[in-house]
């Protein structure tokens, strides 16, 4: 049985909370993206696709905030609908909300693409394509298809009568009442599932990092600095909470019965508030790994280079252990063939040293009156 609830102009739907999100979140994102590009300049690194998609995402996040500020300024968001509200204001609110939806799809899609492209640059090895590389590439394709699907669904909320989104409640009830709530619910759920998948995507690599021994890391890098990259999914979760909250709001609005006293402009205000918060926090999260440079003078690339070296070193040590075991087995059976040239030289040297020691034993106790001339061979090793 569905429940009934009332949305009042308080909290996220109040003018103070609403404007705070519209102003503070974009400013934080502008600072984050600017610092990211400055890190690339300091490191003298070439800008890559995830850097440019982050910049594009910033433009769309700022666009979301501008829509929110305009909506509050003309009194259609974060305000109760006035009794003398005109059709013009209803049209403006509908058109502004539709523009907001388009901008939101581009912003969230580009942020997701930037995060997955960052995974690809950090975790992909040049030796060949791995399962992770294939899954990562498929995720990028899924994000692109998701954006296209959401853009099409947003355009078809009212079938061929797209203007019904802003021409008034009567038209919306006739043409949009069945499709529009389904679109908002589908948008909220699929966005949440994609965010969850992107957070879980690097966990196999993170598992490897967390289980590397301390001595495996290079001496010029603190172990905690290298392992801090393993908490990158936790940083991505900064916007995940807002994604959950926004999904809950969308589902609640599409399933529950709003009270007759509910102002639908406050409903739109709640959707806009959580959407701006989610997009802004997600964009901030994808910039955090690059900002480590300011604290440790280390880039995520150098951290992963150290980790890759550690993994390679562990693999090399394993191979050397196997070679040593084969060499010992060879020496115990006095085989005529050696495993390697180095092993053969080492065995020959051992035989020569034993011959010298035997000669010294023979002349250790000469008979009385015998004149003996002896020579000694001494081998010294200098440790470098």
Short mmCIF file of C-alpha atoms in Angstrom, two decimals:
data_model
loop_
_atom_site.label_atom_id
_atom_site.label_comp_id
_atom_site.label_asym_id
_atom_site.label_seq_id
_atom_site.Cartn_x
_atom_site.Cartn_y
_atom_site.Cartn_z
CA UNK A 1 0.00 0.00 0.00
CA UNK A 2 1.43 3.36 -0.95
CA UNK A 3 1.93 6.09 1.58
CA UNK A 4 1.34 9.79 1.44
CA UNK A 5 3.90 12.44 2.33
CA UNK A 6 4.27 16.19 2.25
CA UNK A 7 7.26 18.20 0.98
CA UNK A 8 7.70 21.48 2.79
CA UNK A 9 10.08 24.40 2.11
CA UNK A 10 12.71 23.32 4.64
CA UNK A 11 16.15 21.74 4.45
CA UNK A 12 17.14 20.99 0.84
CA UNK A 13 14.04 22.75 -0.48
CA UNK A 14 14.65 25.98 1.46
CA UNK A 15 16.26 28.95 -0.33
CA UNK A 16 19.33 29.00 1.96
CA UNK A 17 20.20 25.30 1.54
CA UNK A 18 19.40 25.35 -2.16
CA UNK A 19 21.55 28.40 -2.95
CA UNK A 20 24.39 27.09 -0.79
CA UNK A 21 24.64 23.96 -2.92
CA UNK A 22 24.32 25.95 -6.15
CA UNK A 23 27.23 28.23 -5.15
CA UNK A 24 29.62 26.19 -2.99
CA UNK A 25 29.67 22.95 -4.98
CA UNK A 26 30.68 24.53 -8.32
CA UNK A 27 33.36 26.62 -6.61
CA UNK A 28 34.89 23.51 -5.05
CA UNK A 29 34.85 21.79 -8.43
CA UNK A 30 36.47 24.76 -10.16
CA UNK A 31 39.28 24.73 -7.60
CA UNK A 32 39.68 20.94 -7.90
CA UNK A 33 39.91 20.94 -11.70
CA UNK A 34 42.27 23.93 -11.70
CA UNK A 35 44.58 22.17 -9.23
CA UNK A 36 44.45 19.02 -11.35
CA UNK A 37 45.61 20.89 -14.45
CA UNK A 38 48.29 22.66 -12.41
CA UNK A 39 49.61 19.27 -11.27
CA UNK A 40 49.93 18.21 -14.91
CA UNK A 41 51.86 21.45 -15.58
CA UNK A 42 54.22 20.93 -12.64
CA UNK A 43 54.88 17.35 -13.66
CA UNK A 44 55.26 18.38 -17.30
CA UNK A 45 52.84 15.65 -18.31
CA UNK A 46 50.75 15.63 -21.44
CA UNK A 47 47.05 16.17 -20.87
CA UNK A 48 45.05 13.03 -21.60
CA UNK A 49 41.44 12.32 -22.40
CA UNK A 50 40.35 11.97 -18.77
CA UNK A 51 41.69 15.47 -18.07
CA UNK A 52 39.69 17.00 -20.92
CA UNK A 53 36.50 15.11 -20.02
CA UNK A 54 36.88 16.38 -16.46
CA UNK A 55 37.05 19.93 -17.80
CA UNK A 56 33.94 19.37 -19.92
CA UNK A 57 32.14 17.86 -16.94
CA UNK A 58 33.00 20.97 -14.92
CA UNK A 59 31.30 23.16 -17.53
CA UNK A 60 28.14 21.08 -17.28
CA UNK A 61 28.20 21.08 -13.45
CA UNK A 62 28.47 24.87 -13.53
CA UNK A 63 25.53 24.83 -15.96
CA UNK A 64 23.48 22.84 -13.45
CA UNK A 65 24.25 25.39 -10.75
CA UNK A 66 23.35 28.29 -13.05
CA UNK A 67 19.98 26.65 -13.76
CA UNK A 68 19.42 26.29 -10.03
CA UNK A 69 20.29 29.92 -9.31
CA UNK A 70 18.01 31.13 -12.12
CA UNK A 71 15.20 28.94 -10.84
CA UNK A 72 15.50 30.39 -7.34
CA UNK A 73 15.79 33.94 -8.66
CA UNK A 74 12.56 33.76 -10.67
CA UNK A 75 10.79 32.05 -7.77
CA UNK A 76 10.04 28.67 -9.35
CA UNK A 77 12.43 26.62 -7.16
CA UNK A 78 12.91 26.73 -3.37
CA UNK A 79 9.68 28.73 -3.12
CA UNK A 80 6.01 27.86 -2.73
CA UNK A 81 3.85 28.36 -5.79
CA UNK A 82 2.02 31.63 -5.49
CA UNK A 83 -1.77 31.70 -5.85
CA UNK A 84 -1.44 34.21 -8.68
CA UNK A 85 1.23 32.25 -10.55
CA UNK A 86 0.96 32.87 -14.28
CA UNK A 87 1.16 30.44 -17.12
CA UNK A 88 4.41 32.14 -18.12
CA UNK A 89 6.07 31.14 -14.85
CA UNK A 90 4.83 27.56 -15.25
CA UNK A 91 6.27 27.46 -18.75
CA UNK A 92 9.60 28.89 -17.54
CA UNK A 93 9.81 26.30 -14.76
CA UNK A 94 9.10 23.42 -17.13
CA UNK A 95 11.61 24.58 -19.74
CA UNK A 96 14.26 25.21 -17.09
CA UNK A 97 13.77 21.73 -15.61
CA UNK A 98 13.99 20.09 -19.04
CA UNK A 99 17.24 21.95 -19.80
CA UNK A 100 18.54 20.88 -16.39
CA UNK A 101 17.83 17.23 -17.22
CA UNK A 102 19.82 17.37 -20.46
CA UNK A 103 22.76 19.09 -18.78
CA UNK A 104 22.67 16.58 -15.92
CA UNK A 105 22.94 13.58 -18.26
CA UNK A 106 26.04 15.02 -19.95
CA UNK A 107 27.64 15.98 -16.60
CA UNK A 108 27.16 12.57 -14.97
CA UNK A 109 28.16 10.67 -18.10
CA UNK A 110 31.41 12.63 -18.54
CA UNK A 111 32.31 12.20 -14.86
CA UNK A 112 31.82 8.43 -15.14
CA UNK A 113 33.88 8.35 -18.33
CA UNK A 114 36.69 10.31 -16.67
CA UNK A 115 36.83 7.90 -13.72
CA UNK A 116 36.95 4.79 -15.94
CA UNK A 117 39.56 6.35 -18.26
CA UNK A 118 41.67 7.11 -15.18
CA UNK A 119 41.49 3.44 -14.18
CA UNK A 120 42.62 2.49 -17.68
CA UNK A 121 45.64 4.82 -17.59
CA UNK A 122 46.72 3.73 -14.11
CA UNK A 123 46.14 -0.02 -14.13
CA UNK A 124 46.72 -0.99 -17.77
CA UNK A 125 50.07 -2.66 -18.47
CA UNK A 126 51.87 -2.55 -21.82
CA UNK A 127 52.64 -6.28 -21.91
CA UNK A 128 49.20 -7.10 -23.27
CA UNK A 129 45.47 -6.84 -22.76
CA UNK A 130 44.21 -8.37 -19.55
CA UNK A 131 40.70 -9.23 -18.35
CA UNK A 132 40.66 -5.92 -16.48
CA UNK A 133 41.46 -4.01 -19.68
CA UNK A 134 38.60 -5.70 -21.54
CA UNK A 135 36.11 -5.08 -18.72
CA UNK A 136 37.27 -1.48 -18.45
CA UNK A 137 36.75 -0.91 -22.18
CA UNK A 138 33.29 -2.47 -21.99
CA UNK A 139 32.44 -0.15 -19.09
CA UNK A 140 33.39 2.89 -21.18
CA UNK A 141 31.10 1.64 -23.97
CA UNK A 142 28.27 1.06 -21.48
CA UNK A 143 28.62 4.61 -20.12
CA UNK A 144 28.35 5.98 -23.67
CA UNK A 145 25.26 3.88 -24.41
CA UNK A 146 23.73 4.93 -21.10
CA UNK A 147 24.13 8.60 -22.00
CA UNK A 148 22.52 8.08 -25.40
CA UNK A 149 19.63 6.09 -23.91
CA UNK A 150 18.93 8.69 -21.21
CA UNK A 151 19.00 11.54 -23.73
CA UNK A 152 16.46 9.71 -25.92
CA UNK A 153 14.23 8.83 -22.97
CA UNK A 154 14.33 12.40 -21.70
CA UNK A 155 13.19 13.63 -25.10
CA UNK A 156 10.32 11.12 -25.22
CA UNK A 157 8.88 11.64 -21.73
CA UNK A 158 5.66 12.89 -23.32
CA UNK A 159 5.88 10.97 -26.56
CA UNK A 160 5.73 13.36 -29.47
CA UNK A 161 4.27 16.14 -27.28
CA UNK A 162 7.50 17.31 -25.65
CA UNK A 163 6.04 20.79 -25.02
CA UNK A 164 3.61 19.19 -22.57
CA UNK A 165 6.46 19.22 -20.05
CA UNK A 166 6.02 22.97 -19.61
CA UNK A 167 2.56 23.92 -20.86
CA UNK A 168 0.78 23.13 -17.61
CA UNK A 169 -0.44 20.32 -15.39
CA UNK A 170 -3.40 19.42 -17.59
CA UNK A 171 -1.22 18.71 -20.61
CA UNK A 172 1.35 16.91 -18.45
CA UNK A 173 -1.37 14.70 -16.97
CA UNK A 174 -2.60 13.73 -20.45
CA UNK A 175 0.69 13.16 -22.27
CA UNK A 176 3.42 12.68 -19.64
CA UNK A 177 1.92 11.17 -16.48
CA UNK A 178 2.72 7.57 -17.49
CA UNK A 179 6.12 7.95 -19.13
CA UNK A 180 7.80 10.76 -17.16
CA UNK A 181 7.75 9.07 -13.69
CA UNK A 182 9.07 5.85 -15.27
CA UNK A 183 11.93 7.78 -16.88
CA UNK A 184 12.90 9.47 -13.60
CA UNK A 185 12.85 6.14 -11.77
CA UNK A 186 14.90 4.42 -14.49
CA UNK A 187 17.35 7.31 -14.58
CA UNK A 188 17.89 7.24 -10.82
CA UNK A 189 18.32 3.45 -10.60
CA UNK A 190 20.62 3.02 -13.63
CA UNK A 191 22.75 5.96 -12.53
CA UNK A 192 23.12 4.37 -9.08
CA UNK A 193 24.03 0.96 -10.54
CA UNK A 194 26.66 2.48 -12.83
CA UNK A 195 28.20 4.41 -9.92
CA UNK A 196 28.31 1.22 -7.86
CA UNK A 197 29.94 -0.73 -10.69
CA UNK A 198 32.59 1.96 -11.26
CA UNK A 199 33.46 1.93 -7.55
CA UNK A 200 33.79 -1.87 -7.53
CA UNK A 201 35.69 -2.05 -10.84
CA UNK A 202 39.26 -1.52 -9.51
CA UNK A 203 38.84 -3.69 -6.40
CA UNK A 204 40.80 -6.68 -7.82
CA UNK A 205 43.77 -4.38 -8.40
CA UNK A 206 43.28 -2.83 -4.98
CA UNK A 207 43.36 -6.31 -3.42
CA UNK A 208 46.79 -6.92 -4.96
CA UNK A 209 48.12 -3.58 -3.69
CA UNK A 210 46.94 -4.14 -0.14
CA UNK A 211 48.58 -7.57 0.03
CA UNK A 212 52.02 -6.48 -1.17
CA UNK A 213 54.65 -6.72 1.60
CA UNK A 214 56.14 -3.50 2.93
CA UNK A 215 59.65 -4.36 1.73
CA UNK A 216 58.37 -4.73 -1.82
CA UNK A 217 58.03 -0.98 -2.31
CA UNK A 218 60.83 1.27 -3.47
CA UNK A 219 62.88 2.94 -0.76
CA UNK A 220 62.16 6.47 -1.97
CA UNK A 221 58.44 6.03 -1.43
CA UNK A 222 56.71 5.46 1.88
CA UNK A 223 54.60 2.35 1.98
CA UNK A 224 51.59 4.32 3.18
CA UNK A 225 51.89 6.61 0.15
CA UNK A 226 51.83 3.68 -2.27
CA UNK A 227 48.99 1.94 -0.52
CA UNK A 228 46.97 5.15 -0.33
CA UNK A 229 46.07 4.61 -3.99
CA UNK A 230 44.21 1.51 -2.85
CA UNK A 231 41.64 3.76 -1.17
CA UNK A 232 40.71 5.45 -4.45
CA UNK A 233 37.30 3.70 -4.57
CA UNK A 234 36.59 5.06 -1.10
CA UNK A 235 37.23 8.57 -2.42
CA UNK A 236 34.90 7.89 -5.36
CA UNK A 237 32.22 7.04 -2.80
CA UNK A 238 32.06 10.72 -1.81
CA UNK A 239 29.34 11.28 -4.39
CA UNK A 240 27.89 7.80 -4.03
CA UNK A 241 25.86 8.80 -0.96
CA UNK A 242 24.27 11.67 -2.89
CA UNK A 243 23.52 9.25 -5.74
CA UNK A 244 21.69 6.96 -3.31
CA UNK A 245 19.75 9.88 -1.81
CA UNK A 246 18.74 11.16 -5.23
CA UNK A 247 17.65 7.67 -6.33
CA UNK A 248 15.51 7.31 -3.20
CA UNK A 249 13.86 10.68 -3.89
CA UNK A 250 13.12 9.73 -7.51
CA UNK A 251 11.64 6.36 -6.55
CA UNK A 252 9.64 7.86 -3.71
CA UNK A 253 8.14 10.50 -5.95
CA UNK A 254 7.24 7.98 -8.63
CA UNK A 255 5.71 5.35 -6.31
CA UNK A 256 4.21 7.18 -3.33
CA UNK A 257 1.19 9.40 -3.49
CA UNK A 258 1.96 13.01 -2.88
CA UNK A 259 -0.31 14.82 -0.48
CA UNK A 260 -2.80 17.17 -2.12
CA UNK A 261 -1.07 19.92 -0.15
CA UNK A 262 2.30 19.22 -1.81
CA UNK A 263 3.71 21.92 -4.03
CA UNK A 264 5.13 20.35 -7.18
CA UNK A 265 7.73 23.10 -7.49
CA UNK A 266 9.17 21.94 -4.18
CA UNK A 267 9.26 18.40 -5.63
CA UNK A 268 11.32 19.71 -8.54
CA UNK A 269 13.49 21.65 -6.08
CA UNK A 270 14.35 18.47 -4.18
CA UNK A 271 15.31 16.69 -7.41
CA UNK A 272 17.50 19.59 -8.54
CA UNK A 273 19.17 19.91 -5.11
CA UNK A 274 20.26 16.26 -4.91
CA UNK A 275 21.28 16.21 -8.58
CA UNK A 276 23.65 19.17 -8.18
CA UNK A 277 25.08 17.70 -4.98
CA UNK A 278 25.73 14.33 -6.59
CA UNK A 279 27.34 15.68 -9.75
CA UNK A 280 29.50 18.14 -7.81
CA UNK A 281 30.78 15.59 -5.29
CA UNK A 282 31.46 12.97 -7.96
CA UNK A 283 33.47 15.48 -10.00
CA UNK A 284 35.42 16.45 -6.90
CA UNK A 285 36.15 12.78 -6.17
CA UNK A 286 37.65 12.03 -9.60
CA UNK A 287 40.12 14.89 -9.09
CA UNK A 288 41.36 13.79 -5.66
CA UNK A 289 43.95 11.18 -6.82
CA UNK A 290 45.74 13.82 -8.91
CA UNK A 291 45.82 16.21 -5.94
CA UNK A 292 48.02 13.83 -3.90
CA UNK A 293 50.95 15.51 -5.59
CA UNK A 294 50.58 18.59 -3.41
CA UNK A 295 50.97 16.54 -0.24
CA UNK A 296 53.59 13.93 -1.13
CA UNK A 297 55.00 15.27 -4.41
CA UNK A 298 53.92 11.97 -5.90
CA UNK A 299 51.58 11.35 -8.77
CA UNK A 300 49.27 8.35 -9.02
CA UNK A 301 51.36 7.25 -12.01
CA UNK A 302 54.58 7.15 -9.96
CA UNK A 303 52.81 5.31 -7.16
CA UNK A 304 51.58 2.65 -9.59
CA UNK A 305 55.03 2.46 -11.19
CA UNK A 306 56.43 1.55 -7.79
CA UNK A 307 53.70 -1.02 -7.26
CA UNK A 308 54.32 -2.56 -10.67
CA UNK A 309 58.04 -2.73 -9.86
CA UNK A 310 57.21 -4.43 -6.58
CA UNK A 311 55.05 -6.99 -8.34
CA UNK A 312 57.75 -7.57 -10.98
CA UNK A 313 60.40 -7.91 -8.25
CA UNK A 314 58.32 -10.49 -6.44
CA UNK A 315 57.87 -12.42 -9.67
CA UNK A 316 61.64 -12.22 -10.37
CA UNK A 317 62.47 -13.51 -6.91
CA UNK A 318 60.08 -16.40 -7.46
CA UNK A 319 61.81 -17.27 -10.73
CA UNK A 320 65.24 -17.07 -9.10
CA UNK A 321 64.09 -19.41 -6.33
CA UNK A 322 62.98 -21.94 -8.93
CA UNK A 323 66.33 -21.66 -10.73
CA UNK A 324 68.23 -22.16 -7.46
CA UNK A 325 66.21 -25.29 -6.70
CA UNK A 326 67.06 -26.69 -10.14
CA UNK A 327 70.75 -25.89 -9.60
CA UNK A 328 70.84 -27.69 -6.26
CA UNK A 329 69.13 -30.71 -7.78
CA UNK A 330 71.71 -30.71 -10.57
CA UNK A 331 74.62 -30.61 -8.13
CA UNK A 332 73.23 -33.42 -5.98
CA UNK A 333 72.92 -35.82 -8.96
CA UNK A 334 76.33 -34.80 -10.53
CA UNK A 335 74.65 -34.47 -13.88
CA UNK A 336 76.92 -33.92 -16.85
CA UNK A 337 74.60 -31.30 -18.32
CA UNK A 338 73.94 -27.99 -16.55
CA UNK A 339 70.77 -25.93 -16.46
CA UNK A 340 72.56 -22.72 -17.38
CA UNK A 341 76.01 -21.56 -18.32
CA UNK A 342 76.31 -19.77 -15.02
CA UNK A 343 75.53 -22.97 -13.10
CA UNK A 344 78.17 -24.87 -15.12
CA UNK A 345 80.87 -22.30 -14.36
CA UNK A 346 79.98 -22.34 -10.68
CA UNK A 347 80.21 -26.17 -10.51
CA UNK A 348 83.58 -26.21 -12.34
CA UNK A 349 84.93 -23.62 -9.96
CA UNK A 350 83.91 -25.78 -7.03
CA UNK A 351 85.79 -28.77 -8.49
CA UNK A 352 88.95 -26.70 -9.01
CA UNK A 353 88.88 -25.44 -5.42
CA UNK A 354 88.53 -29.00 -4.13
CA UNK A 355 91.61 -30.08 -6.20
CA UNK A 356 93.67 -27.27 -4.71
CA UNK A 357 92.66 -28.24 -1.19
CA UNK A 358 93.62 -31.89 -1.91
CA UNK A 359 97.09 -30.83 -3.09
CA UNK A 360 97.59 -28.86 0.10
CA UNK A 361 96.66 -31.94 2.19
CA UNK A 362 99.29 -34.07 0.38
CA UNK A 363 102.15 -31.69 1.23
CA UNK A 364 100.95 -30.86 4.70
CA UNK A 365 103.40 -33.40 6.36
CA UNK A 366 106.64 -33.77 4.20
CA UNK A 367 109.30 -36.41 5.12
CA UNK A 368 112.38 -35.19 7.10
CA UNK A 369 115.16 -33.56 5.05
CA UNK A 370 112.91 -32.91 2.07
CA UNK A 371 113.02 -29.50 0.39
CA UNK A 372 109.59 -28.55 -0.84
CA UNK A 373 108.59 -25.53 -2.90
CA UNK A 374 104.87 -24.77 -2.57
CA UNK A 375 102.63 -22.21 -4.14
CA UNK A 376 99.34 -20.93 -2.83
CA UNK A 377 96.46 -19.57 -4.81
CA UNK A 378 94.31 -17.10 -2.93
CA UNK A 379 91.00 -15.89 -4.23
CA UNK A 380 89.60 -12.62 -2.95
CA UNK A 381 86.17 -11.23 -3.58
CA UNK A 382 85.41 -7.58 -3.33
CA UNK A 383 81.89 -6.82 -2.27
CA UNK A 384 80.50 -3.87 -4.18
#
